[in-house]
Amino acid sequence: MPLTHLTANVVTTAIQEAGLRAEIAGTEQVIALERESLGVLRRELELGAIAEADVYAQDACARTIGGHAAALEQAIASGSRSLAVLTGHLPADFKSDPLELDRLTLPTDLPLGVPSRLVERRPDVRAAEAQLHAATAQVGVAIANLLPR
């Protein structure tokens, strides 16, 4: 895997993990609100103000959101294993500080330049250009071999 792809995969995986952590934090807040709402509904049921079906519906909703949180935790674990492999570590030995989305920042001073100049500097573009020059030279040799000597 070329170094640029590896770097891109590490960054992408780390940002995805940070996004999942933010989603889990939001989901935990929603779960807390759902539980609070469920408590209110149970109290209203005791007082006879609502039907038992309303409590069951709220409980099912809270459980569904809890299941989503568990799936997010599994996704974080998978991302952490991927990050370990991408950085050359065994997943069991890999320890990293969790990233937080709100702590990630973009660089403020970007180099000014023409986008085509940035593309010219990419290693994959340079390799393709070298392959093109080599292929063009081979075409010239093949045409020369067709001509009498």
Coordinates of N, CA, C and O in Angstrom, one line a residue:
M1 N 0.9 -1.2 0.0 CA 0.0 0.0 0.0 C 0.9 1.2 0.0 O 1.8 1.4 0.9
P2 N 0.7 2.1 -0.9 CA 1.5 3.4 -0.9 C 1.3 4.1 0.4 O 0.3 4.1 1.0
L3 N 2.3 4.9 0.7 CA 2.3 5.6 2.0 C 1.2 6.6 2.0 O 0.6 6.8 3.1
T4 N 0.8 7.3 0.9 CA -0.3 8.2 0.9 C -1.6 7.6 1.2 O -2.4 8.1 1.9
H5 N -1.8 6.3 0.7 CA -3.0 5.6 1.0 C -3.1 5.2 2.4 O -4.1 5.3 3.1
L6 N -1.9 4.7 2.9 CA -1.9 4.3 4.3 C -2.2 5.5 5.3 O -3.0 5.4 6.2
T7 N -1.6 6.6 5.0 CA -1.8 7.8 5.8 C -3.3 8.2 5.7 O -3.9 8.5 6.8
A8 N -3.8 8.2 4.5 CA -5.3 8.6 4.4 C -6.2 7.6 5.1 O -7.1 8.0 5.8
N9 N -5.8 6.3 5.1 CA -6.7 5.3 5.8 C -6.6 5.5 7.3 O -7.6 5.4 8.0
V10 N -5.4 5.8 7.8 CA -5.2 6.1 9.3 C -6.0 7.3 9.7 O -6.8 7.2 10.7
V11 N -5.9 8.4 8.9 CA -6.6 9.6 9.3 C -8.1 9.4 9.2 O -8.9 9.7 10.1
T12 N -8.6 8.7 8.1 CA -10.0 8.4 7.9 C -10.6 7.6 9.1 O -11.6 7.9 9.6
T13 N -9.8 6.5 9.4 CA -10.3 5.6 10.5 C -10.3 6.4 11.8 O -11.3 6.2 12.6
A14 N -9.3 7.2 12.1 CA -9.3 8.0 13.4 C -10.5 8.9 13.4 O -11.1 9.1 14.5
I15 N -10.8 9.6 12.3 CA -11.9 10.6 12.3 C -13.2 9.9 12.5 O -14.1 10.3 13.2
Q16 N -13.3 8.7 11.8 CA -14.6 7.9 11.9 C -14.8 7.5 13.4 O -15.9 7.5 13.9
E17 N -13.7 7.1 14.0 CA -13.8 6.7 15.4 C -14.2 7.9 16.3 O -15.0 7.7 17.2
A18 N -13.6 9.0 16.0 CA -14.0 10.2 16.8 C -15.5 10.5 16.6 O -16.2 10.9 17.5
G19 N -16.0 10.4 15.3 CA -17.4 10.6 15.0 C -18.3 9.6 15.8 O -19.3 10.0 16.3
L20 N -17.9 8.4 15.8 CA -18.6 7.4 16.5 C -18.7 7.7 18.0 O -19.7 7.5 18.7
R21 N -17.6 8.2 18.6 CA -17.6 8.5 20.0 C -18.5 9.7 20.3 O -19.2 9.7 21.3
A22 N -18.6 10.7 19.4 CA -19.5 11.8 19.5 C -20.9 11.3 19.4 O -21.8 11.7 20.1
E23 N -21.2 10.3 18.5 CA -22.5 9.8 18.3 C -22.9 9.0 19.6 O -24.1 9.1 20.0
I24 N -22.0 8.3 20.2 CA -22.3 7.6 21.4 C -22.7 8.5 22.5 O -23.6 8.3 23.3
A25 N -21.9 9.6 22.6 CA -22.2 10.6 23.7 C -23.6 11.2 23.5 O -24.4 11.3 24.4
G26 N -24.0 11.5 22.3 CA -25.4 12.0 22.0 C -26.4 10.9 22.3 O -27.5 11.2 22.8
T27 N -26.1 9.7 21.9 CA -27.0 8.6 22.1 C -27.2 8.4 23.6 O -28.4 8.1 24.1
E28 N -26.2 8.5 24.4 CA -26.3 8.3 25.8 C -27.2 9.4 26.4 O -28.0 9.1 27.4
Q29 N -27.1 10.6 25.9 CA -28.0 11.7 26.4 C -29.5 11.4 26.0 O -30.4 11.6 26.9
V30 N -29.7 10.8 24.8 CA -31.0 10.5 24.4 C -31.6 9.4 25.3 O -32.7 9.4 25.7
I31 N -30.7 8.4 25.6 CA -31.1 7.3 26.4 C -31.5 7.8 27.8 O -32.5 7.3 28.4
A32 N -30.7 8.7 28.4 CA -31.1 9.2 29.7 C -32.4 9.9 29.6 O -33.3 9.8 30.6
L33 N -32.7 10.7 28.6 CA -34.0 11.4 28.5 C -35.1 10.4 28.3 O -36.2 10.6 28.8
E34 N -34.9 9.3 27.5 CA -35.9 8.3 27.3 C -36.2 7.6 28.6 O -37.4 7.3 28.9
R35 N -35.2 7.3 29.4 CA -35.4 6.7 30.7 C -36.2 7.6 31.7 O -37.1 7.2 32.4
E36 N -35.9 8.9 31.6 CA -36.6 9.9 32.4 C -38.1 9.9 32.0 O -39.0 9.9 32.8
S37 N -38.3 9.9 30.7 CA -39.6 9.9 30.2 C -40.4 8.6 30.5 O -41.6 8.7 30.9
L38 N -39.7 7.5 30.5 CA -40.3 6.2 30.9 C -40.7 6.3 32.4 O -41.8 5.8 32.7
G39 N -39.9 6.9 33.2 CA -40.2 7.0 34.6 C -41.5 7.9 34.8 O -42.3 7.5 35.7
V40 N -41.6 8.9 34.1 CA -42.8 9.8 34.1 C -44.0 9.0 33.7 O -45.1 9.1 34.3
L41 N -43.9 8.3 32.6 CA -45.0 7.5 32.1 C -45.4 6.4 33.1 O -46.6 6.2 33.3
R42 N -44.5 5.8 33.8 CA -44.8 4.8 34.8 C -45.6 5.4 35.9 O -46.5 4.8 36.5
R43 N -45.1 6.6 36.3 CA -45.9 7.3 37.4 C -47.3 7.6 36.9 O -48.2 7.5 37.7
E44 N -47.4 8.1 35.7 CA -48.7 8.4 35.2 C -49.6 7.2 35.1 O -50.8 7.2 35.3
L45 N -49.0 6.0 34.8 CA -49.7 4.7 34.7 C -50.2 4.4 36.1 O -51.4 4.0 36.3
E46 N -49.4 4.6 37.1 CA -49.8 4.3 38.5 C -51.0 5.1 38.9 O -51.9 4.7 39.7
L47 N -51.0 6.4 38.4 CA -52.1 7.3 38.7 C -53.3 7.1 37.9 O -54.4 7.7 38.1
G48 N -53.2 6.2 36.9 CA -54.3 5.9 36.0 C -54.5 6.9 34.9 O -55.6 6.9 34.3
A49 N -53.6 7.7 34.6 CA -53.7 8.8 33.6 C -53.5 8.3 32.2 O -53.9 8.9 31.2
I50 N -52.7 7.2 32.0 CA -52.4 6.7 30.7 C -52.6 5.2 30.6 O -52.7 4.5 31.6
A51 N -52.6 4.7 29.4 CA -52.8 3.2 29.2 C -51.4 2.6 29.3 O -50.3 3.2 29.1
E52 N -51.4 1.3 29.7 CA -50.2 0.5 29.8 C -49.4 0.4 28.5 O -48.2 0.3 28.5
A53 N -50.1 0.4 27.4 CA -49.5 0.3 26.1 C -48.5 1.5 25.8 O -47.5 1.3 25.2
D54 N -48.8 2.7 26.4 CA -47.9 3.8 26.2 C -46.6 3.6 26.9 O -45.5 3.9 26.4
V55 N -46.6 2.9 28.1 CA -45.4 2.6 28.8 C -44.6 1.6 28.0 O -43.4 1.7 27.9
Y56 N -45.3 0.6 27.5 CA -44.6 -0.5 26.7 C -43.9 0.1 25.5 O -42.8 -0.2 25.1
A57 N -44.6 1.1 24.8 CA -44.1 1.7 23.6 C -42.8 2.5 24.0 O -41.8 2.5 23.3
Q58 N -42.9 3.2 25.1 CA -41.7 4.0 25.5 C -40.6 3.1 25.9 O -39.4 3.4 25.6
D59 N -40.9 2.0 26.6 CA -39.8 1.1 27.0 C -39.2 0.5 25.7 O -37.9 0.3 25.7
A60 N -40.0 0.1 24.7 CA -39.4 -0.4 23.5 C -38.5 0.6 22.8 O -37.5 0.2 22.3
C61 N -39.0 1.8 22.8 CA -38.2 2.9 22.2 C -36.8 3.0 22.9 O -35.8 3.1 22.2
A62 N -36.8 3.0 24.2 CA -35.6 3.1 25.0 C -34.7 2.0 24.7 O -33.5 2.1 24.6
R63 N -35.2 0.8 24.6 CA -34.4 -0.4 24.4 C -33.8 -0.4 23.0 O -32.7 -0.8 22.7
T64 N -34.6 0.1 22.0 CA -34.1 0.2 20.6 C -32.9 1.2 20.6 O -31.8 0.9 19.9
I65 N -33.0 2.3 21.2 CA -31.9 3.2 21.3 C -30.7 2.6 22.0 O -29.5 2.8 21.6
G66 N -30.9 1.9 23.1 CA -29.8 1.2 23.8 C -29.1 0.2 22.9 O -27.9 0.1 22.9
G67 N -29.9 -0.5 22.0 CA -29.3 -1.4 21.0 C -28.4 -0.7 20.0 O -27.4 -1.2 19.6
H68 N -28.8 0.5 19.6 CA -28.1 1.3 18.7 C -26.7 1.7 19.4 O -25.7 1.7 18.7
A69 N -26.8 2.0 20.6 CA -25.5 2.4 21.4 C -24.6 1.2 21.4 O -23.4 1.4 21.2
A70 N -25.1 0.0 21.6 CA -24.2 -1.2 21.6 C -23.6 -1.4 20.3 O -22.4 -1.7 20.2
A71 N -24.4 -1.2 19.2 CA -23.8 -1.3 17.8 C -22.7 -0.3 17.6 O -21.7 -0.6 16.9
L72 N -22.9 0.9 18.1 CA -21.8 2.0 18.0 C -20.6 1.6 18.7 O -19.5 1.8 18.2
E73 N -20.7 1.0 19.9 CA -19.6 0.5 20.7 C -18.8 -0.6 19.9 O -17.6 -0.6 19.9
Q74 N -19.5 -1.5 19.2 CA -18.9 -2.5 18.4 C -18.2 -1.9 17.2 O -17.1 -2.3 16.8
A75 N -18.7 -0.8 16.6 CA -18.1 -0.2 15.5 C -16.8 0.5 16.0 O -15.8 0.5 15.2
I76 N -16.8 1.1 17.2 CA -15.6 1.7 17.7 C -14.5 0.7 17.9 O -13.3 0.9 17.6
A77 N -14.9 -0.5 18.5 CA -13.9 -1.6 18.7 C -13.3 -2.0 17.4 O -12.1 -2.2 17.3
S78 N -14.2 -2.2 16.3 CA -13.7 -2.5 15.0 C -12.7 -1.5 14.4 O -11.7 -1.8 13.9
G79 N -13.1 -0.2 14.6 CA -12.2 0.8 14.1 C -10.9 0.9 14.8 O -9.9 1.1 14.2
S80 N -10.9 0.6 16.1 CA -9.7 0.6 16.9 C -8.8 -0.6 16.5 O -7.6 -0.4 16.4
R81 N -9.4 -1.7 16.2 CA -8.6 -2.8 15.6 C -8.0 -2.5 14.3 O -6.8 -2.7 14.0
S82 N -8.8 -1.8 13.4 CA -8.3 -1.4 12.1 C -7.1 -0.4 12.3 O -6.1 -0.5 11.6
L83 N -7.3 0.5 13.2 CA -6.3 1.5 13.4 C -5.0 0.9 13.9 O -3.9 1.3 13.6
A84 N -5.1 -0.1 14.8 CA -3.9 -0.9 15.3 C -3.2 -1.5 14.1 O -2.0 -1.4 14.0
V85 N -3.9 -2.2 13.2 CA -3.3 -2.9 12.1 C -2.7 -1.8 11.2 O -1.5 -2.0 10.7
L86 N -3.4 -0.8 10.9 CA -2.9 0.3 10.0 C -1.6 0.9 10.5 O -0.7 1.4 9.7
T87 N -1.4 1.0 11.8 CA -0.3 1.6 12.4 C 0.8 0.6 12.8 O 1.8 0.9 13.4
G88 N 0.6 -0.7 12.4 CA 1.6 -1.7 12.6 C 1.7 -2.3 14.0 O 2.7 -2.8 14.4
H89 N 0.5 -2.3 14.7 CA 0.5 -2.9 16.0 C -0.5 -4.0 16.0 O -1.4 -4.2 15.2
L90 N -0.3 -4.9 17.0 CA -1.3 -5.9 17.3 C -2.5 -5.3 18.0 O -2.3 -4.5 18.9
P91 N -3.7 -5.7 17.6 CA -4.9 -5.1 18.3 C -4.8 -5.2 19.8 O -5.3 -4.3 20.5
A92 N -4.3 -6.3 20.3 CA -4.3 -6.5 21.8 C -3.3 -5.6 22.5 O -3.5 -5.2 23.6
D93 N -2.3 -5.2 21.7 CA -1.3 -4.3 22.3 C -1.5 -2.8 22.0 O -0.8 -2.0 22.6
F94 N -2.5 -2.5 21.2 CA -2.6 -1.1 20.8 C -3.4 -0.3 21.8 O -4.5 -0.7 22.2
K95 N -2.8 0.8 22.2 CA -3.5 1.7 23.1 C -3.3 3.1 22.5 O -2.2 3.5 22.0
S96 N -4.4 3.8 22.4 CA -4.4 5.2 21.9 C -5.3 6.1 22.7 O -6.3 5.6 23.2
D97 N -5.0 7.3 22.7 CA -5.9 8.3 23.4 C -7.1 8.5 22.4 O -7.0 8.7 21.2
P98 N -8.4 8.4 23.0 CA -9.5 8.6 22.1 C -9.6 10.0 21.6 O -9.3 11.0 22.3
L99 N -9.9 10.1 20.3 CA -10.0 11.4 19.6 C -11.4 12.0 19.9 O -12.3 11.2 20.0
E100 N -11.5 13.3 19.9 CA -12.8 13.9 20.1 C -12.9 14.9 18.9 O -12.0 15.6 18.5
L101 N -14.1 14.8 18.3 CA -14.3 15.6 17.1 C -14.1 17.1 17.3 O -13.6 17.8 16.5
D102 N -14.6 17.6 18.4 CA -14.5 19.0 18.7 C -13.1 19.5 18.9 O -12.8 20.7 18.9
R103 N -12.1 18.6 19.1 CA -10.7 18.9 19.3 C -10.0 18.9 18.0 O -8.8 19.3 18.0
L104 N -10.5 18.3 17.0 CA -9.9 18.3 15.7 C -10.0 19.6 15.0 O -11.1 20.2 15.0
T105 N -8.9 20.1 14.4 CA -9.0 21.4 13.7 C -8.3 21.3 12.4 O -7.4 20.4 12.2
L106 N -8.7 22.1 11.5 CA -8.0 22.2 10.2 C -6.9 23.2 10.3 O -6.9 24.1 11.1
P107 N -5.9 23.0 9.5 CA -4.8 24.0 9.5 C -5.3 25.4 9.1 O -6.1 25.5 8.2
T108 N -4.8 26.4 9.7 CA -5.2 27.8 9.4 C -4.4 28.4 8.3 O -5.0 29.2 7.5
D109 N -3.1 28.0 8.1 CA -2.3 28.5 7.1 C -2.1 27.5 6.0 O -1.2 26.6 6.1
L110 N -2.9 27.5 5.0 CA -2.7 26.6 3.9 C -1.8 27.2 2.8 O -1.9 28.4 2.6
P111 N -0.9 26.4 2.3 CA -0.1 27.0 1.2 C -0.9 27.4 0.0 O -1.8 26.7 -0.4
L112 N -0.5 28.6 -0.5 CA -1.2 29.1 -1.7 C -0.6 28.4 -2.9 O 0.6 28.3 -3.0
G113 N -1.4 28.1 -3.8 CA -0.8 27.5 -5.0 C -2.0 27.1 -6.0 O -3.1 27.0 -5.6
V114 N -1.6 26.7 -7.1 CA -2.5 26.3 -8.2 C -2.8 24.8 -7.9 O -1.9 24.0 -7.6
P115 N -4.1 24.4 -7.9 CA -4.4 23.0 -7.7 C -3.6 22.0 -8.6 O -3.2 20.9 -8.1
S116 N -3.3 22.4 -9.8 CA -2.6 21.5 -10.7 C -1.2 21.3 -10.2 O -0.6 20.2 -10.4
R117 N -0.6 22.3 -9.5 CA 0.8 22.1 -9.0 C 0.7 21.1 -7.8 O 1.7 20.4 -7.6
L118 N -0.3 21.2 -7.0 CA -0.5 20.2 -5.9 C -0.6 18.8 -6.5 O 0.0 17.9 -5.9
V119 N -1.3 18.7 -7.5 CA -1.5 17.3 -8.1 C -0.2 16.8 -8.7 O 0.1 15.7 -8.6
E120 N 0.6 17.7 -9.3 CA 1.9 17.3 -9.9 C 2.8 16.8 -8.8 O 3.7 15.9 -9.1
R121 N 2.7 17.2 -7.6 CA 3.6 16.8 -6.5 C 3.2 15.4 -5.9 O 4.0 14.8 -5.1
R122 N 2.0 15.0 -6.2 CA 1.5 13.7 -5.6 C 2.4 12.5 -6.1 O 2.7 12.5 -7.3
P123 N 2.8 11.6 -5.2 CA 3.7 10.5 -5.7 C 3.0 9.6 -6.7 O 3.7 9.1 -7.6
D124 N 1.7 9.4 -6.6 CA 1.1 8.5 -7.6 C 1.0 9.1 -8.9 O 1.1 8.5 -10.0
V125 N 0.9 10.5 -9.0 CA 0.9 11.2 -10.3 C 2.3 11.1 -10.9 O 2.4 10.9 -12.1
R126 N 3.3 11.3 -10.1 CA 4.7 11.3 -10.6 C 5.0 9.9 -11.1 O 5.6 9.7 -12.1
A127 N 4.5 8.9 -10.4 CA 4.8 7.5 -10.9 C 4.1 7.2 -12.2 O 4.6 6.6 -13.1
A128 N 2.8 7.7 -12.3 CA 2.1 7.5 -13.6 C 2.8 8.3 -14.7 O 2.9 7.8 -15.8
E129 N 3.3 9.4 -14.4 CA 4.0 10.2 -15.4 C 5.3 9.5 -15.9 O 5.6 9.4 -17.1
A130 N 6.0 8.9 -15.0 CA 7.2 8.1 -15.3 C 6.9 6.9 -16.1 O 7.6 6.6 -17.1
Q131 N 5.7 6.2 -15.8 CA 5.3 5.1 -16.6 C 4.9 5.5 -18.0 O 5.2 4.8 -19.0
L132 N 4.3 6.7 -18.1 CA 3.9 7.2 -19.4 C 5.2 7.5 -20.3 O 5.2 7.1 -21.5
H133 N 6.2 8.1 -19.7 CA 7.5 8.3 -20.4 C 8.1 7.0 -20.9 O 8.6 6.9 -22.0
A134 N 8.1 6.0 -20.0 CA 8.7 4.7 -20.3 C 7.9 4.1 -21.4 O 8.5 3.5 -22.4
A135 N 6.6 4.1 -21.4 CA 5.8 3.5 -22.5 C 6.0 4.3 -23.8 O 6.1 3.6 -24.8
T136 N 6.1 5.6 -23.7 CA 6.4 6.3 -25.0 C 7.7 6.0 -25.6 O 7.8 5.8 -26.8
A137 N 8.7 5.8 -24.7 CA 10.0 5.4 -25.2 C 10.0 4.0 -25.9 O 10.6 3.7 -26.9
Q138 N 9.2 3.1 -25.3 CA 9.0 1.8 -25.8 C 8.3 1.8 -27.2 O 8.6 1.0 -28.1
V139 N 7.4 2.7 -27.3 CA 6.7 2.9 -28.6 C 7.7 3.3 -29.7 O 7.8 2.8 -30.8
G140 N 8.6 4.3 -29.3 CA 9.6 4.7 -30.2 C 10.6 3.6 -30.6 O 10.9 3.5 -31.8
V141 N 10.9 2.8 -29.7 CA 11.8 1.6 -30.0 C 11.1 0.6 -30.9 O 11.7 0.1 -31.9
A142 N 9.8 0.4 -30.7 CA 9.1 -0.6 -31.5 C 8.9 0.0 -32.9 O 9.1 -0.8 -33.9
I143 N 8.7 1.2 -33.1 CA 8.6 1.8 -34.5 C 10.0 1.7 -35.1 O 10.1 1.4 -36.3
A144 N 11.0 2.0 -34.4 CA 12.4 1.9 -35.0 C 12.7 0.5 -35.4 O 13.4 0.3 -36.4
N145 N 12.2 -0.5 -34.7 CA 12.4 -1.9 -35.0 C 11.7 -2.3 -36.3 O 12.0 -3.3 -37.0
L146 N 10.6 -1.6 -36.6 CA 9.9 -1.9 -37.8 C 10.6 -1.4 -39.1 O 10.4 -2.0 -40.2
L147 N 11.4 -0.4 -39.0 CA 12.1 0.2 -40.1 C 13.4 -0.7 -40.5 O 14.0 -1.2 -39.6
P148 N 13.7 -0.7 -41.8 CA 14.9 -1.4 -42.1 C 16.2 -0.7 -41.6 O 16.2 0.5 -41.4
R149 N 17.2 -1.6 -41.3 CA 18.4 -1.0 -40.7 C 19.5 -0.9 -41.8 O 19.7 -1.7 -42.6

